[in-house]
mmCIF file of C-alpha atoms in Angstrom:
data_model
loop_
_atom_site.group_PDB
_atom_site.id
_atom_site.type_symbol
_atom_site.label_atom_id
_atom_site.label_comp_id
_atom_site.label_asym_id
_atom_site.label_seq_id
_atom_site.Cartn_x
_atom_site.Cartn_y
_atom_site.Cartn_z
ATOM 1 C CA UNK A 1 8.595 -5.309 -47.419
ATOM 2 C CA UNK A 2 9.365 -8.020 -43.865
ATOM 3 C CA UNK A 3 8.818 -11.784 -43.217
ATOM 4 C CA UNK A 4 7.015 -11.740 -40.205
ATOM 5 C CA UNK A 5 7.021 -14.334 -36.826
ATOM 6 C CA UNK A 6 3.768 -13.318 -35.508
ATOM 7 C CA UNK A 7 4.209 -14.781 -31.868
ATOM 8 C CA UNK A 8 2.125 -15.656 -28.405
ATOM 9 C CA UNK A 9 4.338 -16.796 -25.334
ATOM 10 C CA UNK A 10 2.274 -18.563 -22.255
ATOM 11 C CA UNK A 11 4.087 -18.257 -18.773
ATOM 12 C CA UNK A 12 2.094 -20.017 -15.685
ATOM 13 C CA UNK A 13 3.053 -19.966 -12.576
ATOM 14 C CA UNK A 14 1.413 -19.770 -8.451
ATOM 15 C CA UNK A 15 -0.491 -17.631 -7.406
ATOM 16 C CA UNK A 16 -0.679 -16.816 -4.189
ATOM 17 C CA UNK A 17 -1.279 -12.467 -1.679
ATOM 18 C CA UNK A 18 0.674 -10.205 -2.016
ATOM 19 C CA UNK A 19 1.577 -10.210 1.159
ATOM 20 C CA UNK A 20 2.809 -13.713 1.546
ATOM 21 C CA UNK A 21 5.086 -14.112 -1.944
ATOM 22 C CA UNK A 22 7.588 -16.106 -0.870
ATOM 23 C CA UNK A 23 4.092 -18.337 -0.988
ATOM 24 C CA UNK A 24 4.096 -17.990 -4.959
ATOM 25 C CA UNK A 25 6.662 -18.247 -7.961
ATOM 26 C CA UNK A 26 5.286 -15.157 -10.147
ATOM 27 C CA UNK A 27 5.449 -15.255 -13.051
ATOM 28 C CA UNK A 28 5.784 -11.534 -13.510
ATOM 29 C CA UNK A 29 9.617 -12.062 -11.999
ATOM 30 C CA UNK A 30 9.409 -14.437 -14.669
ATOM 31 C CA UNK A 31 8.055 -12.450 -17.306
ATOM 32 C CA UNK A 32 11.471 -9.788 -16.131
ATOM 33 C CA UNK A 33 13.562 -12.100 -16.678
ATOM 34 C CA UNK A 34 12.548 -12.984 -19.816
ATOM 35 C CA UNK A 35 12.079 -9.852 -21.508
ATOM 36 C CA UNK A 36 16.486 -8.547 -19.961
ATOM 37 C CA UNK A 37 17.592 -11.667 -22.321
ATOM 38 C CA UNK A 38 14.899 -10.560 -25.098
ATOM 39 C CA UNK A 39 17.080 -6.938 -24.713
ATOM 40 C CA UNK A 40 20.246 -7.936 -25.591
ATOM 41 C CA UNK A 41 19.009 -11.645 -27.370
ATOM 42 C CA UNK A 42 19.379 -8.906 -31.423
ATOM 43 C CA UNK A 43 22.616 -7.898 -29.996
ATOM 44 C CA UNK A 44 24.269 -11.120 -29.186
ATOM 45 C CA UNK A 45 23.037 -13.323 -31.548
ATOM 46 C CA UNK A 46 21.758 -11.390 -34.981
ATOM 47 C CA UNK A 47 24.541 -10.420 -37.341
ATOM 48 C CA UNK A 48 25.124 -6.452 -37.408
ATOM 49 C CA UNK A 49 24.235 -6.718 -39.972
ATOM 50 C CA UNK A 50 20.721 -7.098 -40.970
ATOM 51 C CA UNK A 51 17.898 -6.022 -40.934
ATOM 52 C CA UNK A 52 15.321 -6.965 -38.014
ATOM 53 C CA UNK A 53 13.469 -5.595 -35.024
ATOM 54 C CA UNK A 54 10.579 -6.956 -32.955
ATOM 55 C CA UNK A 55 8.544 -5.760 -30.461
ATOM 56 C CA UNK A 56 5.594 -6.751 -28.182
ATOM 57 C CA UNK A 57 2.007 -5.509 -28.362
ATOM 58 C CA UNK A 58 0.974 -6.854 -25.265
ATOM 59 C CA UNK A 59 1.722 -7.807 -21.621
ATOM 60 C CA UNK A 60 -1.338 -9.496 -20.045
ATOM 61 C CA UNK A 61 -1.233 -10.429 -16.015
ATOM 62 C CA UNK A 62 -3.159 -9.924 -13.141
ATOM 63 C CA UNK A 63 -6.264 -7.777 -12.391
ATOM 64 C CA UNK A 64 -5.307 -7.017 -8.308
ATOM 65 C CA UNK A 65 -2.388 -5.387 -6.505
ATOM 66 C CA UNK A 66 -2.880 -7.612 -4.000
ATOM 67 C CA UNK A 67 -2.620 -10.693 -5.837
ATOM 68 C CA UNK A 68 0.407 -13.168 -7.422
ATOM 69 C CA UNK A 69 -1.395 -13.654 -10.997
ATOM 70 C CA UNK A 70 -0.996 -17.966 -11.932
ATOM 71 C CA UNK A 71 -0.813 -17.220 -15.995
ATOM 72 C CA UNK A 72 0.803 -13.714 -18.122
ATOM 73 C CA UNK A 73 0.662 -13.950 -21.779
ATOM 74 C CA UNK A 74 2.930 -11.969 -24.360
ATOM 75 C CA UNK A 75 2.261 -11.450 -27.325
ATOM 76 C CA UNK A 76 3.778 -9.360 -30.216
ATOM 77 C CA UNK A 77 6.541 -9.569 -33.602
ATOM 78 C CA UNK A 78 9.554 -10.053 -35.226
ATOM 79 C CA UNK A 79 10.187 -8.754 -38.588
ATOM 80 C CA UNK A 80 13.205 -9.169 -40.591
ATOM 81 C CA UNK A 81 14.821 -8.870 -44.480
ATOM 82 C CA UNK A 82 15.592 -12.276 -45.270
ATOM 83 C CA UNK A 83 13.974 -16.057 -43.586
ATOM 84 C CA UNK A 84 17.244 -16.663 -42.152
ATOM 85 C CA UNK A 85 17.102 -14.184 -39.668
ATOM 86 C CA UNK A 86 13.767 -14.569 -37.839
ATOM 87 C CA UNK A 87 14.218 -17.942 -38.208
ATOM 88 C CA UNK A 88 18.116 -17.599 -35.920
ATOM 89 C CA UNK A 89 16.137 -14.893 -33.883
ATOM 90 C CA UNK A 90 13.424 -17.560 -32.606
ATOM 91 C CA UNK A 91 15.146 -20.619 -32.052
ATOM 92 C CA UNK A 92 17.815 -18.532 -30.279
ATOM 93 C CA UNK A 93 13.777 -16.908 -28.344
ATOM 94 C CA UNK A 94 12.541 -20.192 -27.942
ATOM 95 C CA UNK A 95 15.962 -21.617 -26.191
ATOM 96 C CA UNK A 96 15.893 -17.530 -23.085
ATOM 97 C CA UNK A 97 12.327 -18.868 -22.590
ATOM 98 C CA UNK A 98 13.617 -22.844 -22.069
ATOM 99 C CA UNK A 99 15.689 -21.857 -19.786
ATOM 100 C CA UNK A 100 14.431 -18.540 -17.647
ATOM 101 C CA UNK A 101 11.056 -20.382 -16.716
ATOM 102 C CA UNK A 102 11.729 -24.099 -15.057
ATOM 103 C CA UNK A 103 14.474 -21.780 -12.978
ATOM 104 C CA UNK A 104 11.676 -19.668 -11.098
ATOM 105 C CA UNK A 105 9.505 -22.692 -11.379
ATOM 106 C CA UNK A 106 6.904 -21.939 -14.078
ATOM 107 C CA UNK A 107 5.918 -23.185 -16.813
ATOM 108 C CA UNK A 108 5.580 -22.247 -19.894
ATOM 109 C CA UNK A 109 3.865 -22.182 -24.000
ATOM 110 C CA UNK A 110 5.155 -20.564 -27.882
ATOM 111 C CA UNK A 111 3.141 -20.309 -29.893
ATOM 112 C CA UNK A 112 4.013 -18.904 -33.896
ATOM 113 C CA UNK A 113 -0.065 -17.870 -34.381
ATOM 114 C CA UNK A 114 1.062 -16.318 -38.228
ATOM 115 C CA UNK A 115 4.648 -16.309 -40.250
ATOM 116 C CA UNK A 116 4.740 -13.677 -43.739
ATOM 117 C CA UNK A 117 7.386 -14.060 -46.383
ATOM 118 C CA UNK A 118 9.432 -10.937 -47.103
ATOM 119 C CA UNK A 119 7.867 -9.257 -49.737
ATOM 120 C CA UNK A 120 10.403 -9.360 -53.195
ATOM 121 C CA UNK A 121 9.615 -7.580 -56.012
ATOM 122 C CA UNK A 122 10.584 -9.421 -58.900
ATOM 123 C CA UNK A 123 13.298 -6.920 -61.637
ATOM 124 C CA UNK A 124 12.003 -8.720 -64.447
ATOM 125 C CA UNK A 125 8.363 -7.150 -63.136
ATOM 126 C CA UNK A 126 8.953 -4.225 -62.145
ATOM 127 C CA UNK A 127 11.332 -2.600 -65.173
ATOM 128 C CA UNK A 128 8.549 -3.808 -67.438
ATOM 129 C CA UNK A 129 5.736 -1.937 -63.598
ATOM 130 C CA UNK A 130 8.294 1.802 -64.201
ATOM 131 C CA UNK A 131 8.478 1.099 -67.748
ATOM 132 C CA UNK A 132 4.318 1.593 -68.159
ATOM 133 C CA UNK A 133 3.551 4.016 -65.902
ATOM 134 C CA UNK A 134 6.265 5.863 -67.766
ATOM 135 C CA UNK A 135 4.196 5.628 -70.881
ATOM 136 C CA UNK A 136 0.834 6.192 -69.162
ATOM 137 C CA UNK A 137 1.224 8.440 -66.437
ATOM 138 C CA UNK A 138 3.808 10.204 -66.741
ATOM 139 C CA UNK A 139 7.718 9.368 -65.106
ATOM 140 C CA UNK A 140 7.057 12.498 -62.156
ATOM 141 C CA UNK A 141 4.269 10.019 -60.601
ATOM 142 C CA UNK A 142 7.427 7.392 -59.481
ATOM 143 C CA UNK A 143 9.355 7.193 -56.435
ATOM 144 C CA UNK A 144 11.689 5.097 -54.514
ATOM 145 C CA UNK A 145 11.416 4.472 -51.182
ATOM 146 C CA UNK A 146 13.454 2.914 -47.806
ATOM 147 C CA UNK A 147 11.946 -0.895 -47.212
ATOM 148 C CA UNK A 148 9.343 -0.998 -44.969
ATOM 149 C CA UNK A 149 9.191 -2.456 -41.425
ATOM 150 C CA UNK A 150 6.033 -3.792 -42.789
ATOM 151 C CA UNK A 151 4.342 -7.505 -43.489
ATOM 152 C CA UNK A 152 2.218 -8.706 -46.466
ATOM 153 C CA UNK A 153 0.311 -11.854 -46.949
ATOM 154 C CA UNK A 154 1.458 -10.765 -50.778
ATOM 155 C CA UNK A 155 4.610 -12.224 -50.155
ATOM 156 C CA UNK A 156 3.680 -15.802 -50.492
ATOM 157 C CA UNK A 157 2.263 -14.857 -53.992
ATOM 158 C CA UNK A 158 5.345 -13.892 -54.646
ATOM 159 C CA UNK A 159 7.966 -16.050 -53.505
ATOM 160 C CA UNK A 160 5.636 -18.593 -56.073
ATOM 161 C CA UNK A 161 5.094 -16.697 -58.962
ATOM 162 C CA UNK A 162 6.924 -13.291 -60.245
ATOM 163 C CA UNK A 163 5.902 -10.054 -59.342
ATOM 164 C CA UNK A 164 6.070 -6.827 -58.151
ATOM 165 C CA UNK A 165 3.553 -4.976 -55.420
ATOM 166 C CA UNK A 166 4.085 -0.692 -55.588
ATOM 167 C CA UNK A 167 2.580 1.380 -53.342
ATOM 168 C CA UNK A 168 -0.538 3.791 -54.339
ATOM 169 C CA UNK A 169 0.823 6.650 -51.802
ATOM 170 C CA UNK A 170 -1.374 7.903 -49.743
ATOM 171 C CA UNK A 171 0.260 10.784 -48.183
ATOM 172 C CA UNK A 172 -1.079 15.388 -48.652
ATOM 173 C CA UNK A 173 0.146 17.562 -46.528
ATOM 174 C CA UNK A 174 -2.732 19.752 -47.864
ATOM 175 C CA UNK A 175 -5.651 16.761 -46.604
ATOM 176 C CA UNK A 176 -3.221 16.278 -43.446
ATOM 177 C CA UNK A 177 -2.971 12.269 -44.497
ATOM 178 C CA UNK A 178 0.286 10.490 -44.415
ATOM 179 C CA UNK A 179 -0.467 9.760 -40.425
ATOM 180 C CA UNK A 180 1.837 5.642 -39.424
ATOM 181 C CA UNK A 181 -1.008 2.911 -40.590
ATOM 182 C CA UNK A 182 -2.711 1.464 -37.300
ATOM 183 C CA UNK A 183 -2.687 4.452 -35.663
ATOM 184 C CA UNK A 184 -5.783 7.105 -34.413
ATOM 185 C CA UNK A 185 -4.727 10.141 -36.877
ATOM 186 C CA UNK A 186 -4.072 7.745 -40.081
ATOM 187 C CA UNK A 187 -5.731 8.665 -43.145
ATOM 188 C CA UNK A 188 -5.403 9.048 -47.103
ATOM 189 C CA UNK A 189 -4.953 11.185 -50.318
ATOM 190 C CA UNK A 190 -8.350 8.887 -52.386
ATOM 191 C CA UNK A 191 -7.049 10.554 -55.437
ATOM 192 C CA UNK A 192 -4.233 7.858 -55.084
ATOM 193 C CA UNK A 193 -6.738 5.662 -55.602
ATOM 194 C CA UNK A 194 -7.285 6.308 -58.795
ATOM 195 C CA UNK A 195 -3.652 6.032 -59.135
ATOM 196 C CA UNK A 196 -3.512 3.351 -57.953
ATOM 197 C CA UNK A 197 -6.117 2.049 -60.590
ATOM 198 C CA UNK A 198 -5.096 4.031 -63.328
ATOM 199 C CA UNK A 199 -0.978 1.561 -62.852
ATOM 200 C CA UNK A 200 -3.051 -1.664 -62.224
ATOM 201 C CA UNK A 201 -3.759 -1.257 -65.782
ATOM 202 C CA UNK A 202 -1.052 0.491 -67.427
ATOM 203 C CA UNK A 203 0.933 -2.663 -66.013
ATOM 204 C CA UNK A 204 -1.407 -5.368 -66.732
ATOM 205 C CA UNK A 205 -1.805 -3.524 -70.093
ATOM 206 C CA UNK A 206 2.203 -2.775 -70.496
ATOM 207 C CA UNK A 207 3.357 -6.456 -69.415
ATOM 208 C CA UNK A 208 0.998 -8.715 -72.062
ATOM 209 C CA UNK A 209 2.323 -6.061 -75.221
ATOM 210 C CA UNK A 210 6.271 -5.824 -73.551
ATOM 211 C CA UNK A 211 6.152 -9.510 -71.241
ATOM 212 C CA UNK A 212 8.869 -9.055 -69.083
ATOM 213 C CA UNK A 213 12.002 -12.527 -68.862
ATOM 214 C CA UNK A 214 10.795 -14.544 -66.093
ATOM 215 C CA UNK A 215 12.573 -17.604 -66.864
ATOM 216 C CA UNK A 216 15.216 -17.401 -64.631
ATOM 217 C CA UNK A 217 12.124 -17.158 -61.909
ATOM 218 C CA UNK A 218 12.734 -20.047 -59.088
ATOM 219 C CA UNK A 219 9.600 -20.183 -57.061
ATOM 220 C CA UNK A 220 10.826 -20.683 -52.797
ATOM 221 C CA UNK A 221 7.235 -23.560 -53.393
ATOM 222 C CA UNK A 222 7.279 -26.223 -55.696
ATOM 223 C CA UNK A 223 3.132 -25.580 -55.809
ATOM 224 C CA UNK A 224 0.722 -24.253 -54.151
ATOM 225 C CA UNK A 225 -0.497 -27.192 -51.801
ATOM 226 C CA UNK A 226 3.659 -27.443 -50.095
ATOM 227 C CA UNK A 227 3.900 -22.981 -49.530
ATOM 228 C CA UNK A 228 -0.168 -23.947 -47.661
ATOM 229 C CA UNK A 229 1.743 -27.480 -46.345
ATOM 230 C CA UNK A 230 4.624 -25.048 -45.031
ATOM 231 C CA UNK A 231 3.231 -22.129 -43.235
ATOM 232 C CA UNK A 232 -0.627 -23.805 -42.731
ATOM 233 C CA UNK A 233 -3.515 -21.569 -43.179
ATOM 234 C CA UNK A 234 -2.535 -17.981 -41.942
ATOM 235 C CA UNK A 235 -4.468 -15.663 -39.276
ATOM 236 C CA UNK A 236 -6.158 -13.119 -41.942
ATOM 237 C CA UNK A 237 -5.069 -14.354 -45.647
ATOM 238 C CA UNK A 238 -6.558 -18.059 -45.062
ATOM 239 C CA UNK A 239 -10.028 -16.913 -47.752
ATOM 240 C CA UNK A 240 -6.040 -15.865 -49.769
ATOM 241 C CA UNK A 241 -4.765 -18.985 -49.726
ATOM 242 C CA UNK A 242 -7.917 -20.698 -49.549
ATOM 243 C CA UNK A 243 -8.122 -18.572 -53.954
ATOM 244 C CA UNK A 244 -4.401 -19.536 -54.435
ATOM 245 C CA UNK A 245 -5.218 -23.441 -53.679
ATOM 246 C CA UNK A 246 -8.625 -23.097 -55.434
ATOM 247 C CA UNK A 247 -6.634 -21.399 -59.161
ATOM 248 C CA UNK A 248 -6.527 -25.043 -61.360
ATOM 249 C CA UNK A 249 -2.738 -23.806 -63.530
ATOM 250 C CA UNK A 250 0.060 -23.077 -62.427
ATOM 251 C CA UNK A 251 1.671 -19.781 -63.413
ATOM 252 C CA UNK A 252 1.753 -16.544 -64.580
ATOM 253 C CA UNK A 253 -2.185 -18.565 -66.251
ATOM 254 C CA UNK A 254 -2.150 -19.611 -61.915
ATOM 255 C CA UNK A 255 -1.837 -15.685 -61.133
ATOM 256 C CA UNK A 256 -4.271 -14.843 -63.664
ATOM 257 C CA UNK A 257 -7.083 -16.734 -62.997
ATOM 258 C CA UNK A 258 -6.213 -16.530 -58.854
ATOM 259 C CA UNK A 259 -7.086 -12.446 -59.801
ATOM 260 C CA UNK A 260 -10.109 -13.537 -61.575
ATOM 261 C CA UNK A 261 -11.256 -14.936 -59.009
ATOM 262 C CA UNK A 262 -10.957 -11.936 -57.052
ATOM 263 C CA UNK A 263 -12.591 -10.219 -59.123
ATOM 264 C CA UNK A 264 -15.622 -12.282 -59.176
ATOM 265 C CA UNK A 265 -15.515 -13.057 -55.493
ATOM 266 C CA UNK A 266 -15.575 -9.143 -54.461
ATOM 267 C CA UNK A 267 -17.160 -7.814 -57.455
ATOM 268 C CA UNK A 268 -19.982 -10.937 -58.021
ATOM 269 C CA UNK A 269 -19.425 -11.289 -61.232
#
């Protein structure tokens, strides 16, 4: 799954009446210039063989037809399969904003609210997982899929410990489930949750019976504290990172303890 940059851009100008745009510094005009350049940023500054996409989810300015607003806020995300391309996009994004705002007599604030790493399955763990499914559930329930451009907080765990993330599979044409996430049509085939639970248990059993060789794994960060210091407490994952930080052990035992803490917290055990 892809990494994520969640950004917010606020542009401040000078408001005015619609009859005298010459007396105002329009944040809408400024945003138009910025967006025109952002639309070609991917083409001009990111390698063509790099997987990266971006989108705006909201643009807000003004409240009535005859007043030129003095503030515009836009918010969106950048998704990428390698972190370096995301960093390059952000650098060029800010350079464009910093150059265009003064030309429109505007100022700006640019913030990154959330950052997620690409989620990468460790090969040895993936093999153990597939072996466990074949043994306990059956080979016919295993499917490969294209890399997803959605993002996941589990990427933090995979940057510290060797692991594997899989999809349960919630599409069922007979039930009408399988629509894209975050849409009104989204629904799931709840029978898939049974398979998901069985798959997780199967992996645990196989892991302890035939522990994968993870000796070559190199953590991206030296400790959980370093990870949190790098990214801060991320929106939507603060509790998750706190649980990581409160795990006493580091390594495979730490992963097991983290899982135990999550179970205790959510099930009151």
